[in-house]
């Protein structure tokens, strides 16, 4: 047992004060942190239990949109009537992840900050720059079937594991953060990082900062959408490749707006706005969807065992765009393959 101090504040200000030291971890549902501590990957000297903070509500925003408290569980979010009616893309993505038992404990803030499931990251006897900077990356040239094909570096090819975050990227959500310097809002596209030369940093949070909420914009894309997830088995598995598509069609049937976010392919949910712009003004169809898929996957690099992901991702993009355009979102009980 590794000794650590434990605090259980009841106010955000108290939590920030308790979390201001080094080697501190915030504890919410614990579905990822506790595993990391058991595996000796995370060794915090102070654990700050934030479950008593008043961050467990879903609230309406002035001017439209919803604010999802950081401590609202994934299941409570997915089954909230407002989320299901106005943001079905998000509900679908959440329900595609983990198991009901885990979703009952896992929180929205924790989902944002969960760490990669890379084999080498979890195995402390293997080299991992994310776990110990400067050790090397065992996945490069190793067992890398589940690893990234986009946005990688020679330091790290790990992927971000979240389903929820892929939908939040497509919805252009915003992350509300509190810290010693005050409150700030982070656009979702800027929240997670690519590995670069600092793969140990998953996001742009500053030390001691705490996620308090996620804001969903008024624009909900509740009609033409889909979350398509391809995995090794139908339930309780992380995505090999997933896609969240939020589309809007004009009165003439042409695409007025579209966002495409991929999961399972990069260190963060992956979007290419320049590829999305290829769809604007176009009639939905296979040829334009193929062109967008090629643009989204431009620069993709396989590392051997994950080479198949490049073609799989192309097919996922095309199929997801077709589902969104046809208003036939993917059912999580649909066993067809891409």
mmCIF file of C-alpha atoms in Angstrom:
data_model
loop_
_atom_site.group_PDB
_atom_site.id
_atom_site.type_symbol
_atom_site.label_atom_id
_atom_site.label_comp_id
_atom_site.label_asym_id
_atom_site.label_seq_id
_atom_site.Cartn_x
_atom_site.Cartn_y
_atom_site.Cartn_z
ATOM 1 C CA UNK A 1 0.000 0.000 0.000
ATOM 2 C CA UNK A 2 1.338 3.416 -0.986
ATOM 3 C CA UNK A 3 0.559 5.982 1.692
ATOM 4 C CA UNK A 4 -1.274 9.165 0.716
ATOM 5 C CA UNK A 5 -3.155 11.966 2.423
ATOM 6 C CA UNK A 6 -6.903 12.198 1.908
ATOM 7 C CA UNK A 7 -9.145 15.279 1.866
ATOM 8 C CA UNK A 8 -12.916 15.535 1.350
ATOM 9 C CA UNK A 9 -13.859 19.198 0.815
ATOM 10 C CA UNK A 10 -17.422 20.434 0.478
ATOM 11 C CA UNK A 11 -16.750 23.602 -1.561
ATOM 12 C CA UNK A 12 -14.870 24.210 -4.807
ATOM 13 C CA UNK A 13 -12.567 26.742 -3.134
ATOM 14 C CA UNK A 14 -11.607 24.185 -0.497
ATOM 15 C CA UNK A 15 -10.957 21.566 -3.175
ATOM 16 C CA UNK A 16 -8.672 23.926 -5.084
ATOM 17 C CA UNK A 17 -6.739 24.703 -1.938
ATOM 18 C CA UNK A 18 -6.366 21.005 -1.112
ATOM 19 C CA UNK A 19 -5.327 20.234 -4.702
ATOM 20 C CA UNK A 20 -2.739 22.984 -4.959
ATOM 21 C CA UNK A 21 0.218 20.804 -3.982
ATOM 22 C CA UNK A 22 2.293 18.574 -6.211
ATOM 23 C CA UNK A 23 1.435 14.915 -6.813
ATOM 24 C CA UNK A 24 -2.255 15.526 -6.073
ATOM 25 C CA UNK A 25 -5.164 13.688 -7.686
ATOM 26 C CA UNK A 26 -8.859 14.590 -7.682
ATOM 27 C CA UNK A 27 -11.145 11.611 -7.022
ATOM 28 C CA UNK A 28 -14.701 11.442 -8.370
ATOM 29 C CA UNK A 29 -16.116 8.096 -9.533
ATOM 30 C CA UNK A 30 -12.651 6.549 -9.344
ATOM 31 C CA UNK A 31 -13.299 4.168 -12.244
ATOM 32 C CA UNK A 32 -9.941 5.038 -13.808
ATOM 33 C CA UNK A 33 -7.854 6.583 -11.001
ATOM 34 C CA UNK A 34 -8.298 3.666 -8.599
ATOM 35 C CA UNK A 35 -7.191 1.211 -11.299
ATOM 36 C CA UNK A 36 -4.121 3.330 -12.003
ATOM 37 C CA UNK A 37 -3.250 3.403 -8.309
ATOM 38 C CA UNK A 38 -3.706 -0.362 -8.009
ATOM 39 C CA UNK A 39 -1.351 -0.887 -10.967
ATOM 40 C CA UNK A 40 1.220 1.497 -9.426
ATOM 41 C CA UNK A 41 0.926 3.766 -12.479
ATOM 42 C CA UNK A 42 -0.480 6.690 -10.485
ATOM 43 C CA UNK A 43 1.192 7.429 -7.139
ATOM 44 C CA UNK A 44 -0.473 10.558 -5.730
ATOM 45 C CA UNK A 45 0.702 11.848 -2.381
ATOM 46 C CA UNK A 46 -2.663 13.543 -1.823
ATOM 47 C CA UNK A 47 -6.106 12.384 -2.955
ATOM 48 C CA UNK A 48 -8.837 15.026 -2.931
ATOM 49 C CA UNK A 49 -12.296 13.432 -2.919
ATOM 50 C CA UNK A 50 -14.592 15.928 -4.696
ATOM 51 C CA UNK A 51 -17.846 13.975 -4.461
ATOM 52 C CA UNK A 52 -19.350 16.400 -1.929
ATOM 53 C CA UNK A 53 -18.942 19.407 -4.223
ATOM 54 C CA UNK A 54 -22.140 20.950 -5.674
ATOM 55 C CA UNK A 55 -21.327 19.894 -9.242
ATOM 56 C CA UNK A 56 -23.914 17.140 -9.717
ATOM 57 C CA UNK A 57 -26.665 18.934 -11.641
ATOM 58 C CA UNK A 58 -27.681 19.444 -15.273
ATOM 59 C CA UNK A 59 -28.876 23.015 -15.761
ATOM 60 C CA UNK A 60 -30.313 25.152 -18.534
ATOM 61 C CA UNK A 61 -28.038 27.887 -19.894
ATOM 62 C CA UNK A 62 -29.245 31.386 -20.647
ATOM 63 C CA UNK A 63 -29.888 31.637 -24.367
ATOM 64 C CA UNK A 64 -30.153 27.871 -24.792
ATOM 65 C CA UNK A 65 -27.873 24.934 -24.252
ATOM 66 C CA UNK A 66 -27.214 22.783 -21.213
ATOM 67 C CA UNK A 67 -24.575 22.799 -18.495
ATOM 68 C CA UNK A 68 -23.514 19.303 -17.452
ATOM 69 C CA UNK A 69 -22.065 19.277 -13.949
ATOM 70 C CA UNK A 70 -18.697 17.564 -13.698
ATOM 71 C CA UNK A 71 -20.006 15.151 -11.045
ATOM 72 C CA UNK A 72 -23.131 14.066 -12.915
ATOM 73 C CA UNK A 73 -22.677 10.391 -13.729
ATOM 74 C CA UNK A 74 -22.442 9.207 -17.304
ATOM 75 C CA UNK A 75 -25.699 7.250 -17.017
ATOM 76 C CA UNK A 76 -27.596 10.154 -15.474
ATOM 77 C CA UNK A 77 -26.379 12.326 -18.341
ATOM 78 C CA UNK A 78 -27.253 9.839 -21.079
ATOM 79 C CA UNK A 79 -30.750 9.180 -19.688
ATOM 80 C CA UNK A 80 -31.618 12.794 -18.896
ATOM 81 C CA UNK A 81 -34.696 13.675 -20.958
ATOM 82 C CA UNK A 82 -33.228 16.972 -22.151
ATOM 83 C CA UNK A 83 -30.017 15.294 -23.325
ATOM 84 C CA UNK A 84 -31.890 12.517 -25.114
ATOM 85 C CA UNK A 85 -34.242 14.945 -26.869
ATOM 86 C CA UNK A 86 -31.821 17.753 -27.707
ATOM 87 C CA UNK A 87 -28.412 16.015 -27.812
ATOM 88 C CA UNK A 88 -29.073 12.410 -28.846
ATOM 89 C CA UNK A 89 -25.578 12.232 -30.351
ATOM 90 C CA UNK A 90 -24.090 12.649 -26.880
ATOM 91 C CA UNK A 91 -26.497 10.164 -25.293
ATOM 92 C CA UNK A 92 -25.651 7.592 -27.977
ATOM 93 C CA UNK A 93 -21.916 8.017 -27.498
ATOM 94 C CA UNK A 94 -22.105 7.650 -23.718
ATOM 95 C CA UNK A 95 -24.237 4.509 -23.956
ATOM 96 C CA UNK A 96 -21.735 2.998 -26.405
ATOM 97 C CA UNK A 97 -19.053 3.094 -23.716
ATOM 98 C CA UNK A 98 -18.164 0.903 -20.734
ATOM 99 C CA UNK A 99 -20.891 -1.059 -18.898
ATOM 100 C CA UNK A 100 -24.004 0.134 -17.028
ATOM 101 C CA UNK A 101 -22.240 -0.494 -13.716
ATOM 102 C CA UNK A 102 -19.270 1.672 -14.687
ATOM 103 C CA UNK A 103 -21.476 4.396 -16.181
ATOM 104 C CA UNK A 104 -23.383 4.549 -12.890
ATOM 105 C CA UNK A 105 -20.135 5.508 -11.127
ATOM 106 C CA UNK A 106 -18.138 7.349 -13.810
ATOM 107 C CA UNK A 107 -18.583 11.119 -13.957
ATOM 108 C CA UNK A 108 -18.558 13.615 -16.814
ATOM 109 C CA UNK A 109 -15.434 15.351 -15.541
ATOM 110 C CA UNK A 110 -13.674 12.055 -15.006
ATOM 111 C CA UNK A 111 -14.567 10.908 -18.508
ATOM 112 C CA UNK A 112 -12.790 13.946 -19.949
ATOM 113 C CA UNK A 113 -9.677 13.203 -17.916
ATOM 114 C CA UNK A 114 -9.441 9.426 -18.170
ATOM 115 C CA UNK A 115 -6.077 8.161 -19.310
ATOM 116 C CA UNK A 116 -5.092 5.958 -22.215
ATOM 117 C CA UNK A 117 -5.540 2.191 -22.105
ATOM 118 C CA UNK A 118 -2.215 1.602 -23.885
ATOM 119 C CA UNK A 119 -0.754 -1.715 -22.734
ATOM 120 C CA UNK A 120 2.667 -0.174 -22.152
ATOM 121 C CA UNK A 121 1.292 2.683 -20.086
ATOM 122 C CA UNK A 122 -0.296 0.211 -17.679
ATOM 123 C CA UNK A 123 2.704 -2.159 -17.508
ATOM 124 C CA UNK A 124 5.281 -0.482 -15.257
ATOM 125 C CA UNK A 125 7.916 -2.983 -16.394
ATOM 126 C CA UNK A 126 7.855 -1.650 -19.965
ATOM 127 C CA UNK A 127 9.086 1.705 -21.346
ATOM 128 C CA UNK A 128 6.486 4.471 -21.659
ATOM 129 C CA UNK A 129 7.124 8.175 -22.205
ATOM 130 C CA UNK A 130 3.610 8.992 -21.038
ATOM 131 C CA UNK A 131 4.187 7.324 -17.688
ATOM 132 C CA UNK A 132 7.883 8.173 -17.282
ATOM 133 C CA UNK A 133 9.171 10.833 -19.725
ATOM 134 C CA UNK A 134 12.388 9.840 -21.435
ATOM 135 C CA UNK A 135 11.940 6.061 -21.139
ATOM 136 C CA UNK A 136 10.892 5.520 -24.743
ATOM 137 C CA UNK A 137 7.693 4.201 -26.326
ATOM 138 C CA UNK A 138 7.264 0.453 -26.234
ATOM 139 C CA UNK A 139 4.297 0.583 -28.586
ATOM 140 C CA UNK A 140 6.399 1.890 -31.488
ATOM 141 C CA UNK A 141 7.674 -1.331 -32.975
ATOM 142 C CA UNK A 142 5.742 -3.323 -30.361
ATOM 143 C CA UNK A 143 2.185 -4.541 -29.949
ATOM 144 C CA UNK A 144 0.280 -1.569 -31.348
ATOM 145 C CA UNK A 145 -2.979 -2.883 -32.796
ATOM 146 C CA UNK A 146 -5.121 -0.432 -30.758
ATOM 147 C CA UNK A 147 -2.829 2.555 -31.193
ATOM 148 C CA UNK A 148 -3.039 5.904 -32.984
ATOM 149 C CA UNK A 149 -2.687 6.571 -36.694
ATOM 150 C CA UNK A 150 -3.127 10.370 -36.606
ATOM 151 C CA UNK A 151 -1.381 13.160 -34.714
ATOM 152 C CA UNK A 152 1.312 10.870 -33.336
ATOM 153 C CA UNK A 153 4.916 11.683 -32.501
ATOM 154 C CA UNK A 154 8.066 9.648 -32.049
ATOM 155 C CA UNK A 155 7.437 9.968 -28.313
ATOM 156 C CA UNK A 156 3.951 8.415 -28.134
ATOM 157 C CA UNK A 157 1.266 6.721 -30.252
ATOM 158 C CA UNK A 158 -1.368 6.238 -27.526
ATOM 159 C CA UNK A 159 -5.067 6.956 -28.113
ATOM 160 C CA UNK A 160 -7.648 8.730 -25.987
ATOM 161 C CA UNK A 161 -10.208 6.119 -24.855
ATOM 162 C CA UNK A 162 -13.408 8.164 -24.423
ATOM 163 C CA UNK A 163 -16.606 7.770 -26.437
ATOM 164 C CA UNK A 164 -18.308 10.743 -24.790
ATOM 165 C CA UNK A 165 -15.478 13.084 -25.749
ATOM 166 C CA UNK A 166 -15.832 12.248 -29.441
ATOM 167 C CA UNK A 167 -19.443 13.435 -29.375
ATOM 168 C CA UNK A 168 -18.509 16.530 -27.344
ATOM 169 C CA UNK A 169 -15.903 17.395 -29.981
ATOM 170 C CA UNK A 170 -18.518 17.170 -32.747
ATOM 171 C CA UNK A 171 -20.919 19.322 -30.710
ATOM 172 C CA UNK A 172 -18.302 22.044 -30.072
ATOM 173 C CA UNK A 173 -18.779 21.850 -26.322
ATOM 174 C CA UNK A 174 -16.921 24.042 -23.846
ATOM 175 C CA UNK A 175 -15.193 22.980 -20.637
ATOM 176 C CA UNK A 176 -15.598 25.110 -17.509
ATOM 177 C CA UNK A 177 -12.545 25.077 -15.254
ATOM 178 C CA UNK A 178 -11.711 26.589 -11.854
ATOM 179 C CA UNK A 179 -8.238 27.166 -10.469
ATOM 180 C CA UNK A 180 -6.186 29.385 -8.178
ATOM 181 C CA UNK A 181 -6.056 32.023 -10.938
ATOM 182 C CA UNK A 182 -9.843 32.028 -11.294
ATOM 183 C CA UNK A 183 -12.374 30.482 -13.650
ATOM 184 C CA UNK A 184 -11.861 29.988 -17.376
ATOM 185 C CA UNK A 185 -13.618 28.424 -20.354
ATOM 186 C CA UNK A 186 -11.740 26.061 -22.674
ATOM 187 C CA UNK A 187 -13.155 25.275 -26.138
ATOM 188 C CA UNK A 188 -13.372 21.503 -26.411
ATOM 189 C CA UNK A 189 -11.032 21.422 -29.401
ATOM 190 C CA UNK A 190 -8.339 22.977 -27.197
ATOM 191 C CA UNK A 191 -8.863 20.840 -24.117
ATOM 192 C CA UNK A 192 -6.988 17.656 -25.041
ATOM 193 C CA UNK A 193 -3.438 17.673 -26.441
ATOM 194 C CA UNK A 194 -1.537 15.758 -29.069
ATOM 195 C CA UNK A 195 1.527 14.015 -27.603
ATOM 196 C CA UNK A 196 4.305 16.051 -29.263
ATOM 197 C CA UNK A 197 7.363 16.064 -27.008
ATOM 198 C CA UNK A 198 5.265 15.981 -23.802
ATOM 199 C CA UNK A 199 3.096 12.862 -24.010
ATOM 200 C CA UNK A 200 2.711 12.796 -20.225
ATOM 201 C CA UNK A 201 0.349 15.798 -20.552
ATOM 202 C CA UNK A 202 -3.074 14.677 -21.736
ATOM 203 C CA UNK A 203 -4.803 18.054 -21.629
ATOM 204 C CA UNK A 204 -4.332 21.789 -21.159
ATOM 205 C CA UNK A 205 -5.350 21.933 -17.502
ATOM 206 C CA UNK A 206 -2.909 23.774 -15.278
ATOM 207 C CA UNK A 207 -1.718 22.117 -12.037
ATOM 208 C CA UNK A 208 -4.480 22.142 -9.442
ATOM 209 C CA UNK A 209 -7.226 23.172 -11.877
ATOM 210 C CA UNK A 210 -10.554 21.398 -11.608
ATOM 211 C CA UNK A 211 -13.201 20.758 -14.271
ATOM 212 C CA UNK A 212 -16.531 22.007 -12.909
ATOM 213 C CA UNK A 213 -18.881 21.629 -15.905
ATOM 214 C CA UNK A 214 -19.278 20.979 -19.618
ATOM 215 C CA UNK A 215 -21.422 23.404 -21.606
ATOM 216 C CA UNK A 216 -23.402 22.190 -24.601
ATOM 217 C CA UNK A 217 -24.292 24.869 -27.173
ATOM 218 C CA UNK A 218 -27.841 25.603 -28.237
ATOM 219 C CA UNK A 219 -27.046 24.015 -31.618
ATOM 220 C CA UNK A 220 -27.910 20.395 -30.828
ATOM 221 C CA UNK A 221 -27.983 18.589 -34.233
ATOM 222 C CA UNK A 222 -30.860 16.424 -32.994
ATOM 223 C CA UNK A 223 -32.050 15.295 -36.442
ATOM 224 C CA UNK A 224 -29.125 14.298 -38.661
ATOM 225 C CA UNK A 225 -26.556 12.626 -36.452
ATOM 226 C CA UNK A 226 -24.911 9.311 -35.602
ATOM 227 C CA UNK A 227 -22.332 7.761 -33.320
ATOM 228 C CA UNK A 228 -20.755 4.765 -35.002
ATOM 229 C CA UNK A 229 -18.342 2.630 -32.980
ATOM 230 C CA UNK A 230 -16.321 -0.295 -34.310
ATOM 231 C CA UNK A 231 -14.762 -2.555 -31.677
ATOM 232 C CA UNK A 232 -13.624 -6.125 -31.149
ATOM 233 C CA UNK A 233 -16.849 -7.102 -29.392
ATOM 234 C CA UNK A 234 -20.255 -5.469 -29.191
ATOM 235 C CA UNK A 235 -20.171 -4.439 -25.538
ATOM 236 C CA UNK A 236 -17.666 -3.246 -22.949
ATOM 237 C CA UNK A 237 -14.795 -2.609 -25.341
ATOM 238 C CA UNK A 238 -12.911 0.484 -26.392
ATOM 239 C CA UNK A 239 -13.224 1.691 -29.968
ATOM 240 C CA UNK A 240 -10.847 0.574 -32.652
ATOM 241 C CA UNK A 241 -12.380 3.449 -34.622
ATOM 242 C CA UNK A 242 -15.463 5.511 -33.855
ATOM 243 C CA UNK A 243 -17.113 8.495 -35.528
ATOM 244 C CA UNK A 244 -19.503 11.175 -34.300
ATOM 245 C CA UNK A 245 -21.275 13.054 -37.085
ATOM 246 C CA UNK A 246 -23.417 16.163 -36.511
ATOM 247 C CA UNK A 247 -25.035 17.317 -39.761
ATOM 248 C CA UNK A 248 -27.587 19.888 -40.843
ATOM 249 C CA UNK A 249 -29.380 19.724 -44.204
ATOM 250 C CA UNK A 250 -30.898 22.733 -45.942
ATOM 251 C CA UNK A 251 -34.381 22.892 -47.399
ATOM 252 C CA UNK A 252 -32.906 21.872 -50.754
ATOM 253 C CA UNK A 253 -31.460 18.682 -49.247
ATOM 254 C CA UNK A 254 -27.879 19.896 -49.511
ATOM 255 C CA UNK A 255 -25.504 19.853 -46.562
ATOM 256 C CA UNK A 256 -25.540 23.205 -44.767
ATOM 257 C CA UNK A 257 -23.210 22.232 -41.921
ATOM 258 C CA UNK A 258 -21.391 19.105 -40.823
ATOM 259 C CA UNK A 259 -18.894 18.073 -38.171
ATOM 260 C CA UNK A 260 -17.002 14.789 -38.097
ATOM 261 C CA UNK A 261 -15.029 13.662 -35.049
ATOM 262 C CA UNK A 262 -13.117 10.386 -34.833
ATOM 263 C CA UNK A 263 -12.220 8.320 -31.783
ATOM 264 C CA UNK A 264 -9.700 5.518 -31.373
ATOM 265 C CA UNK A 265 -7.289 7.067 -33.882
ATOM 266 C CA UNK A 266 -5.398 9.791 -31.998
ATOM 267 C CA UNK A 267 -4.276 11.137 -28.629
ATOM 268 C CA UNK A 268 -7.454 13.271 -28.630
ATOM 269 C CA UNK A 269 -10.811 13.267 -30.452
ATOM 270 C CA UNK A 270 -9.816 13.992 -34.052
ATOM 271 C CA UNK A 271 -11.439 16.668 -36.219
ATOM 272 C CA UNK A 272 -10.318 18.211 -39.510
ATOM 273 C CA UNK A 273 -12.422 21.359 -40.121
ATOM 274 C CA UNK A 274 -10.981 21.774 -43.619
ATOM 275 C CA UNK A 275 -12.275 18.303 -44.503
ATOM 276 C CA UNK A 276 -15.704 19.128 -43.071
ATOM 277 C CA UNK A 277 -15.893 22.214 -45.293
ATOM 278 C CA UNK A 278 -15.777 19.958 -48.366
ATOM 279 C CA UNK A 279 -19.339 18.917 -47.520
ATOM 280 C CA UNK A 280 -20.888 22.376 -47.419
ATOM 281 C CA UNK A 281 -23.359 22.915 -50.251
ATOM 282 C CA UNK A 282 -23.028 19.331 -51.489
ATOM 283 C CA UNK A 283 -25.762 16.794 -52.051
ATOM 284 C CA UNK A 284 -25.188 13.843 -49.701
ATOM 285 C CA UNK A 285 -23.647 10.946 -51.576
ATOM 286 C CA UNK A 286 -20.930 8.308 -51.647
ATOM 287 C CA UNK A 287 -18.440 10.254 -53.764
ATOM 288 C CA UNK A 288 -18.374 13.363 -51.595
ATOM 289 C CA UNK A 289 -18.278 11.220 -48.450
ATOM 290 C CA UNK A 290 -15.259 9.347 -49.839
ATOM 291 C CA UNK A 291 -13.498 12.639 -50.552
ATOM 292 C CA UNK A 292 -14.111 13.797 -46.994
ATOM 293 C CA UNK A 293 -12.849 10.494 -45.588
ATOM 294 C CA UNK A 294 -9.650 10.836 -47.621
ATOM 295 C CA UNK A 295 -9.174 14.375 -46.323
ATOM 296 C CA UNK A 296 -9.791 13.392 -42.701
ATOM 297 C CA UNK A 297 -7.260 10.552 -42.965
ATOM 298 C CA UNK A 298 -4.619 12.567 -44.802
ATOM 299 C CA UNK A 299 -1.297 12.024 -43.070
ATOM 300 C CA UNK A 300 -2.396 8.863 -41.267
ATOM 301 C CA UNK A 301 0.517 6.571 -40.402
ATOM 302 C CA UNK A 302 0.280 2.929 -39.382
ATOM 303 C CA UNK A 303 2.897 1.287 -37.194
ATOM 304 C CA UNK A 304 2.502 -2.270 -38.397
ATOM 305 C CA UNK A 305 -0.190 -4.050 -36.462
ATOM 306 C CA UNK A 306 -2.528 -1.038 -36.630
ATOM 307 C CA UNK A 307 -2.183 -0.437 -40.390
ATOM 308 C CA UNK A 308 -5.716 -1.805 -40.859
ATOM 309 C CA UNK A 309 -7.114 1.180 -38.953
ATOM 310 C CA UNK A 310 -6.472 3.543 -41.864
ATOM 311 C CA UNK A 311 -8.850 1.755 -44.214
ATOM 312 C CA UNK A 312 -11.248 0.970 -41.382
ATOM 313 C CA UNK A 313 -11.429 4.661 -40.468
ATOM 314 C CA UNK A 314 -12.186 5.598 -44.095
ATOM 315 C CA UNK A 315 -15.099 3.177 -44.146
ATOM 316 C CA UNK A 316 -16.351 4.395 -40.769
ATOM 317 C CA UNK A 317 -16.375 8.028 -41.944
ATOM 318 C CA UNK A 318 -18.289 7.173 -45.126
ATOM 319 C CA UNK A 319 -20.812 4.987 -43.341
ATOM 320 C CA UNK A 320 -21.337 7.476 -40.492
ATOM 321 C CA UNK A 321 -21.933 10.342 -42.910
ATOM 322 C CA UNK A 322 -24.453 8.204 -44.756
ATOM 323 C CA UNK A 323 -26.274 7.338 -41.542
ATOM 324 C CA UNK A 324 -26.471 10.974 -40.472
ATOM 325 C CA UNK A 325 -27.693 12.149 -43.876
ATOM 326 C CA UNK A 326 -30.366 9.422 -43.985
ATOM 327 C CA UNK A 327 -31.481 10.080 -40.375
ATOM 328 C CA UNK A 328 -30.699 6.463 -39.458
ATOM 329 C CA UNK A 329 -28.345 6.783 -36.478
ATOM 330 C CA UNK A 330 -26.396 3.713 -35.480
ATOM 331 C CA UNK A 331 -28.120 1.504 -32.935
ATOM 332 C CA UNK A 332 -25.837 0.104 -30.261
ATOM 333 C CA UNK A 333 -27.490 -3.282 -30.860
ATOM 334 C CA UNK A 334 -26.667 -3.229 -34.580
ATOM 335 C CA UNK A 335 -24.157 -6.027 -35.189
ATOM 336 C CA UNK A 336 -23.301 -5.175 -38.780
ATOM 337 C CA UNK A 337 -19.675 -4.350 -39.512
ATOM 338 C CA UNK A 338 -18.352 -1.476 -41.603
#
